[in-house]
Amino acid sequence: MGTTWGSRAARAARLVLGLPAPRTAPPGEGVDAWVAAGRPPAPPPTKALTEAGGSAARSAQVPWTDADDDRRGAALRTAARVAFWAVLLLAAVTGVRSWVAPDRPAPAPAPVAVAPPPSFPADAARQVAARWARSYLTWDAARPQDREAALAMDMAAGADVRQGWDRAGRQDVVDVAAGPVMSAGTDRARVRVDILVHTHPAAAGPPGATMPPAQPAPGAPPADGPRWVALDVPVAAVGHRVVVTGAPGLLGLPAAPPAVPALPARPADSALGTETHDTVRAFFAAAGEGGDVAALAAPGAEVTPLPPGFVFAGLRSWQVDTGGGETRTGTATVLWQVGGGQLTQVYRVEMTRVTSAAGQRWQVAAVRGGDV
């Protein structure tokens, strides 16, 4: 009798799950015949029957059992059970490992550092511009080569070191102050330099000059003597150096600075001001001419006296701000004699009350210039 796909699938399921084969009626008999005869179906063959009777006995007792199928089924069942338990064991081992040591996510890649664009070396530009401006506005017709050599130190290679000077006259630079750096790109800028120049008057024009010496306008201050002027210096950053790239431009300075609102008046503690007046006066008297201020300074205070040449000429005023506590601050106006004249200065003085076996007294803890 041929087999169908359904019977083959059922047989495969029985082999995997280890189920017994179904019992069917022998040829010529059916379920109705069993019921009519009153006898139950024959039991499946036992191990003892199989071992004792061999193939013939099995054929006689269970005519519908195929011996080859039994052997193949036993082998398939064994293989299926081994595979089933292997899968269970693998799942158990994998699950336990994931509980104990779960897989860690791969570390995120480190962010790529992007270097910022190089900034213009402003400090180096100020230094070069200030030095070059001093050389540019210093000249002496008797030694023109000195100016040219000084300018060449900070100029780009191949630049004209004469820089427009006609090699006449004499001028000195007293002081320079480098100001803001105004960028003109990634590698170029201009630097504002304030310069105090001292021009020496010329009695007559230089030899070969085609124009007479310039004369000041009526009512204008004399052209000679010290005066401030501004200079815009073009510079460029080349490698690790800053160089001057060309001719600068002279500019004027503002004639008058803007007004600033006055500080609000500070309420005064007149009683404490009177109590500490002599202490403050004695302190500034000792501070002049490099005197000893240790006796009037509070413990731990670091107050440095003025160098020789500054002579105390008087305490114009002393006022202590209102407040409380062991530390108070006041404003002192002091007159110094220096350079053959007198100079008035303003100081903020911090006082500390010191307690000792002899009693309490106020001593100077700190001094700073100005009224803020």
PDB file of C-alpha atoms in Angstrom, residues 74-245:
ATOM      1  CA  ALA A  74      14.884   4.576  16.349  1.00  0.00           C
ATOM      2  CA  ALA A  75      17.944   6.165  14.761  1.00  0.00           C
ATOM      3  CA  LEU A  76      16.010   9.259  13.738  1.00  0.00           C
ATOM      4  CA  ARG A  77      14.449   9.579  17.167  1.00  0.00           C
ATOM      5  CA  THR A  78      17.862   9.353  18.805  1.00  0.00           C
ATOM      6  CA  ALA A  79      19.317  11.962  16.464  1.00  0.00           C
ATOM      7  CA  ALA A  80      16.325  14.244  16.932  1.00  0.00           C
ATOM      8  CA  ARG A  81      16.551  13.986  20.715  1.00  0.00           C
ATOM      9  CA  VAL A  82      20.286  14.723  20.659  1.00  0.00           C
ATOM     10  CA  ALA A  83      19.689  17.753  18.441  1.00  0.00           C
ATOM     11  CA  PHE A  84      16.795  18.935  20.616  1.00  0.00           C
ATOM     12  CA  TRP A  85      18.805  18.744  23.841  1.00  0.00           C
ATOM     13  CA  ALA A  86      21.811  20.323  22.155  1.00  0.00           C
ATOM     14  CA  VAL A  87      19.653  23.284  21.119  1.00  0.00           C
ATOM     15  CA  LEU A  88      18.269  23.593  24.648  1.00  0.00           C
ATOM     16  CA  LEU A  89      21.769  23.408  26.140  1.00  0.00           C
ATOM     17  CA  LEU A  90      23.091  26.030  23.719  1.00  0.00           C
ATOM     18  CA  ALA A  91      20.184  28.347  24.475  1.00  0.00           C
ATOM     19  CA  ALA A  92      20.720  27.907  28.213  1.00  0.00           C
ATOM     20  CA  VAL A  93      24.463  28.586  28.005  1.00  0.00           C
ATOM     21  CA  THR A  94      23.959  31.601  25.757  1.00  0.00           C
ATOM     22  CA  GLY A  95      21.218  32.990  27.975  1.00  0.00           C
ATOM     23  CA  VAL A  96      23.221  32.624  31.183  1.00  0.00           C
ATOM     24  CA  ARG A  97      26.253  34.266  29.603  1.00  0.00           C
ATOM     25  CA  SER A  98      24.097  37.157  28.464  1.00  0.00           C
ATOM     26  CA  TRP A  99      22.730  37.491  32.024  1.00  0.00           C
ATOM     27  CA  VAL A 100      26.159  37.428  33.662  1.00  0.00           C
ATOM     28  CA  ALA A 101      28.161  39.296  31.039  1.00  0.00           C
ATOM     29  CA  PRO A 102      25.837  41.084  28.634  1.00  0.00           C
ATOM     30  CA  ASP A 103      27.268  42.262  25.398  1.00  0.00           C
ATOM     31  CA  ARG A 104      28.609  45.764  25.746  1.00  0.00           C
ATOM     32  CA  PRO A 105      27.842  48.206  22.993  1.00  0.00           C
ATOM     33  CA  ALA A 106      30.772  49.200  20.883  1.00  0.00           C
ATOM     34  CA  PRO A 107      32.355  52.413  22.156  1.00  0.00           C
ATOM     35  CA  ALA A 108      31.369  55.511  20.275  1.00  0.00           C
ATOM     36  CA  PRO A 109      34.105  56.854  18.053  1.00  0.00           C
ATOM     37  CA  ALA A 110      36.060  59.698  19.575  1.00  0.00           C
ATOM     38  CA  PRO A 111      35.028  63.094  18.252  1.00  0.00           C
ATOM     39  CA  VAL A 112      37.333  64.438  15.636  1.00  0.00           C
ATOM     40  CA  ALA A 113      39.072  67.534  16.946  1.00  0.00           C
ATOM     41  CA  VAL A 114      38.867  70.345  14.461  1.00  0.00           C
ATOM     42  CA  ALA A 115      41.621  72.872  14.977  1.00  0.00           C
ATOM     43  CA  PRO A 116      40.324  76.442  15.012  1.00  0.00           C
ATOM     44  CA  PRO A 117      41.708  78.739  12.377  1.00  0.00           C
ATOM     45  CA  PRO A 118      44.883  80.440  13.552  1.00  0.00           C
ATOM     46  CA  SER A 119      44.251  83.859  15.042  1.00  0.00           C
ATOM     47  CA  PHE A 120      46.305  86.883  14.168  1.00  0.00           C
ATOM     48  CA  PRO A 121      49.249  87.322  16.592  1.00  0.00           C
ATOM     49  CA  ALA A 122      48.075  90.636  18.038  1.00  0.00           C
ATOM     50  CA  ASP A 123      50.680  90.848  20.819  1.00  0.00           C
ATOM     51  CA  ALA A 124      53.565  90.337  18.412  1.00  0.00           C
ATOM     52  CA  ALA A 125      52.010  92.864  16.030  1.00  0.00           C
ATOM     53  CA  ARG A 126      51.871  95.514  18.775  1.00  0.00           C
ATOM     54  CA  GLN A 127      55.485  94.897  19.698  1.00  0.00           C
ATOM     55  CA  VAL A 128      56.732  95.136  16.108  1.00  0.00           C
ATOM     56  CA  ALA A 129      54.560  98.155  15.276  1.00  0.00           C
ATOM     57  CA  ALA A 130      55.688 100.087  18.368  1.00  0.00           C
ATOM     58  CA  ARG A 131      59.361  99.437  17.673  1.00  0.00           C
ATOM     59  CA  TRP A 132      59.016 100.298  13.988  1.00  0.00           C
ATOM     60  CA  ALA A 133      57.013 103.479  14.722  1.00  0.00           C
ATOM     61  CA  ARG A 134      59.787 104.725  17.003  1.00  0.00           C
ATOM     62  CA  SER A 135      62.319 104.162  14.220  1.00  0.00           C
ATOM     63  CA  TYR A 136      60.022 105.666  11.589  1.00  0.00           C
ATOM     64  CA  LEU A 137      59.564 109.010  13.390  1.00  0.00           C
ATOM     65  CA  THR A 138      63.176 109.292  14.561  1.00  0.00           C
ATOM     66  CA  TRP A 139      65.598 110.887  12.140  1.00  0.00           C
ATOM     67  CA  ASP A 140      68.715 112.996  11.954  1.00  0.00           C
ATOM     68  CA  ALA A 141      69.999 114.481   8.723  1.00  0.00           C
ATOM     69  CA  ALA A 142      73.539 113.945   9.987  1.00  0.00           C
ATOM     70  CA  ARG A 143      73.038 110.149  10.263  1.00  0.00           C
ATOM     71  CA  PRO A 144      70.314 108.997   7.824  1.00  0.00           C
ATOM     72  CA  GLN A 145      71.693 105.467   7.686  1.00  0.00           C
ATOM     73  CA  ASP A 146      70.753 104.897  11.347  1.00  0.00           C
ATOM     74  CA  ARG A 147      67.044 105.284  10.584  1.00  0.00           C
ATOM     75  CA  GLU A 148      67.204 103.054   7.521  1.00  0.00           C
ATOM     76  CA  ALA A 149      68.973 100.269   9.409  1.00  0.00           C
ATOM     77  CA  ALA A 150      66.432 100.429  12.237  1.00  0.00           C
ATOM     78  CA  LEU A 151      63.472 100.306   9.833  1.00  0.00           C
ATOM     79  CA  ALA A 152      64.916  97.352   7.914  1.00  0.00           C
ATOM     80  CA  MET A 153      64.808  95.185  11.059  1.00  0.00           C
ATOM     81  CA  ASP A 154      61.000  94.945  10.922  1.00  0.00           C
ATOM     82  CA  MET A 155      60.138  95.477   7.254  1.00  0.00           C
ATOM     83  CA  ALA A 156      59.324  92.885   4.624  1.00  0.00           C
ATOM     84  CA  ALA A 157      62.223  91.878   2.410  1.00  0.00           C
ATOM     85  CA  GLY A 158      62.708  94.216  -0.536  1.00  0.00           C
ATOM     86  CA  ALA A 159      60.707  97.113   0.955  1.00  0.00           C
ATOM     87  CA  ASP A 160      61.919 100.701   0.636  1.00  0.00           C
ATOM     88  CA  VAL A 161      63.685 101.477   3.919  1.00  0.00           C
ATOM     89  CA  ARG A 162      63.755 105.235   3.279  1.00  0.00           C
ATOM     90  CA  GLN A 163      59.947 105.330   3.657  1.00  0.00           C
ATOM     91  CA  GLY A 164      59.456 108.747   2.105  1.00  0.00           C
ATOM     92  CA  TRP A 165      61.897 110.738   4.230  1.00  0.00           C
ATOM     93  CA  ASP A 166      63.941 113.350   2.351  1.00  0.00           C
ATOM     94  CA  ARG A 167      66.901 112.979   4.754  1.00  0.00           C
ATOM     95  CA  ALA A 168      66.485 116.481   6.195  1.00  0.00           C
ATOM     96  CA  GLY A 169      65.811 117.765   9.729  1.00  0.00           C
ATOM     97  CA  ARG A 170      65.968 116.183  13.137  1.00  0.00           C
ATOM     98  CA  GLN A 171      63.267 114.580  15.303  1.00  0.00           C
ATOM     99  CA  ASP A 172      63.274 112.347  18.362  1.00  0.00           C
ATOM    100  CA  VAL A 173      60.652 110.014  19.803  1.00  0.00           C
ATOM    101  CA  VAL A 174      60.094 110.386  23.541  1.00  0.00           C
ATOM    102  CA  ASP A 175      57.547 107.609  24.079  1.00  0.00           C
ATOM    103  CA  VAL A 176      55.304 105.138  22.214  1.00  0.00           C
ATOM    104  CA  ALA A 177      52.099 103.362  23.207  1.00  0.00           C
ATOM    105  CA  ALA A 178      50.755 100.553  21.013  1.00  0.00           C
ATOM    106  CA  GLY A 179      46.970 100.486  20.811  1.00  0.00           C
ATOM    107  CA  PRO A 180      44.326  98.357  19.104  1.00  0.00           C
ATOM    108  CA  VAL A 181      45.027  95.860  16.317  1.00  0.00           C
ATOM    109  CA  MET A 182      42.463  96.087  13.504  1.00  0.00           C
ATOM    110  CA  SER A 183      42.398  92.879  11.484  1.00  0.00           C
ATOM    111  CA  ALA A 184      42.298  93.098   7.689  1.00  0.00           C
ATOM    112  CA  GLY A 185      42.110  89.338   7.005  1.00  0.00           C
ATOM    113  CA  THR A 186      43.644  86.160   8.337  1.00  0.00           C
ATOM    114  CA  ASP A 187      47.232  87.342   8.013  1.00  0.00           C
ATOM    115  CA  ARG A 188      47.117  91.144   7.743  1.00  0.00           C
ATOM    116  CA  ALA A 189      46.214  93.967  10.107  1.00  0.00           C
ATOM    117  CA  ARG A 190      46.971  97.543  11.010  1.00  0.00           C
ATOM    118  CA  VAL A 191      48.122  98.677  14.428  1.00  0.00           C
ATOM    119  CA  ARG A 192      47.372 102.065  15.964  1.00  0.00           C
ATOM    120  CA  VAL A 193      50.416 103.474  17.769  1.00  0.00           C
ATOM    121  CA  ASP A 194      50.418 106.724  19.779  1.00  0.00           C
ATOM    122  CA  ILE A 195      53.804 108.458  19.694  1.00  0.00           C
ATOM    123  CA  LEU A 196      55.222 111.394  21.642  1.00  0.00           C
ATOM    124  CA  VAL A 197      57.642 113.161  19.292  1.00  0.00           C
ATOM    125  CA  HIS A 198      60.031 116.047  19.907  1.00  0.00           C
ATOM    126  CA  THR A 199      60.844 118.055  16.808  1.00  0.00           C
ATOM    127  CA  HIS A 200      63.898 120.289  16.786  1.00  0.00           C
ATOM    128  CA  PRO A 201      63.356 123.623  15.035  1.00  0.00           C
ATOM    129  CA  ALA A 202      65.279 124.281  11.841  1.00  0.00           C
ATOM    130  CA  ALA A 203      66.743 127.746  11.323  1.00  0.00           C
ATOM    131  CA  ALA A 204      66.803 127.276   7.595  1.00  0.00           C
ATOM    132  CA  GLY A 205      65.919 124.681   5.026  1.00  0.00           C
ATOM    133  CA  PRO A 206      68.269 121.769   4.398  1.00  0.00           C
ATOM    134  CA  PRO A 207      70.865 121.975   1.662  1.00  0.00           C
ATOM    135  CA  GLY A 208      69.212 121.477  -1.706  1.00  0.00           C
ATOM    136  CA  ALA A 209      65.682 121.823  -0.314  1.00  0.00           C
ATOM    137  CA  THR A 210      63.154 123.275  -2.741  1.00  0.00           C
ATOM    138  CA  MET A 211      60.683 124.417  -0.037  1.00  0.00           C
ATOM    139  CA  PRO A 212      61.280 126.608   3.041  1.00  0.00           C
ATOM    140  CA  PRO A 213      60.681 125.142   6.520  1.00  0.00           C
ATOM    141  CA  ALA A 214      57.010 124.905   7.415  1.00  0.00           C
ATOM    142  CA  GLN A 215      55.690 127.668   9.660  1.00  0.00           C
ATOM    143  CA  PRO A 216      52.845 127.179  12.160  1.00  0.00           C
ATOM    144  CA  ALA A 217      49.525 128.803  11.409  1.00  0.00           C
ATOM    145  CA  PRO A 218      48.685 132.026  13.280  1.00  0.00           C
ATOM    146  CA  GLY A 219      47.495 131.237  16.791  1.00  0.00           C
ATOM    147  CA  ALA A 220      48.605 127.588  16.590  1.00  0.00           C
ATOM    148  CA  PRO A 221      51.057 126.128  19.117  1.00  0.00           C
ATOM    149  CA  PRO A 222      54.689 126.018  18.014  1.00  0.00           C
ATOM    150  CA  ALA A 223      55.674 123.091  15.773  1.00  0.00           C
ATOM    151  CA  ASP A 224      58.693 122.243  17.866  1.00  0.00           C
ATOM    152  CA  GLY A 225      58.653 120.624  21.308  1.00  0.00           C
ATOM    153  CA  PRO A 226      57.003 117.367  22.448  1.00  0.00           C
ATOM    154  CA  ARG A 227      53.571 116.488  21.087  1.00  0.00           C
ATOM    155  CA  TRP A 228      51.512 113.341  20.590  1.00  0.00           C
ATOM    156  CA  VAL A 229      50.603 111.935  17.205  1.00  0.00           C
ATOM    157  CA  ALA A 230      48.989 108.669  16.069  1.00  0.00           C
ATOM    158  CA  LEU A 231      50.348 106.309  13.431  1.00  0.00           C
ATOM    159  CA  ASP A 232      48.534 103.439  11.682  1.00  0.00           C
ATOM    160  CA  VAL A 233      51.115 100.770  10.822  1.00  0.00           C
ATOM    161  CA  PRO A 234      50.247  98.004   8.282  1.00  0.00           C
ATOM    162  CA  VAL A 235      51.601  94.598   9.284  1.00  0.00           C
ATOM    163  CA  ALA A 236      51.409  90.992   8.103  1.00  0.00           C
ATOM    164  CA  ALA A 237      52.009  87.644   9.792  1.00  0.00           C
ATOM    165  CA  VAL A 238      54.478  85.537   7.796  1.00  0.00           C
ATOM    166  CA  GLY A 239      55.302  82.200   9.393  1.00  0.00           C
ATOM    167  CA  HIS A 240      56.357  82.889  12.959  1.00  0.00           C
ATOM    168  CA  ARG A 241      57.118  86.574  12.390  1.00  0.00           C
ATOM    169  CA  VAL A 242      55.220  89.824  11.987  1.00  0.00           C
ATOM    170  CA  VAL A 243      56.605  92.351   9.506  1.00  0.00           C
ATOM    171  CA  VAL A 244      55.665  95.846   8.382  1.00  0.00           C
ATOM    172  CA  THR A 245      54.400  95.736   4.807  1.00  0.00           C
TER     173      THR A 245
END
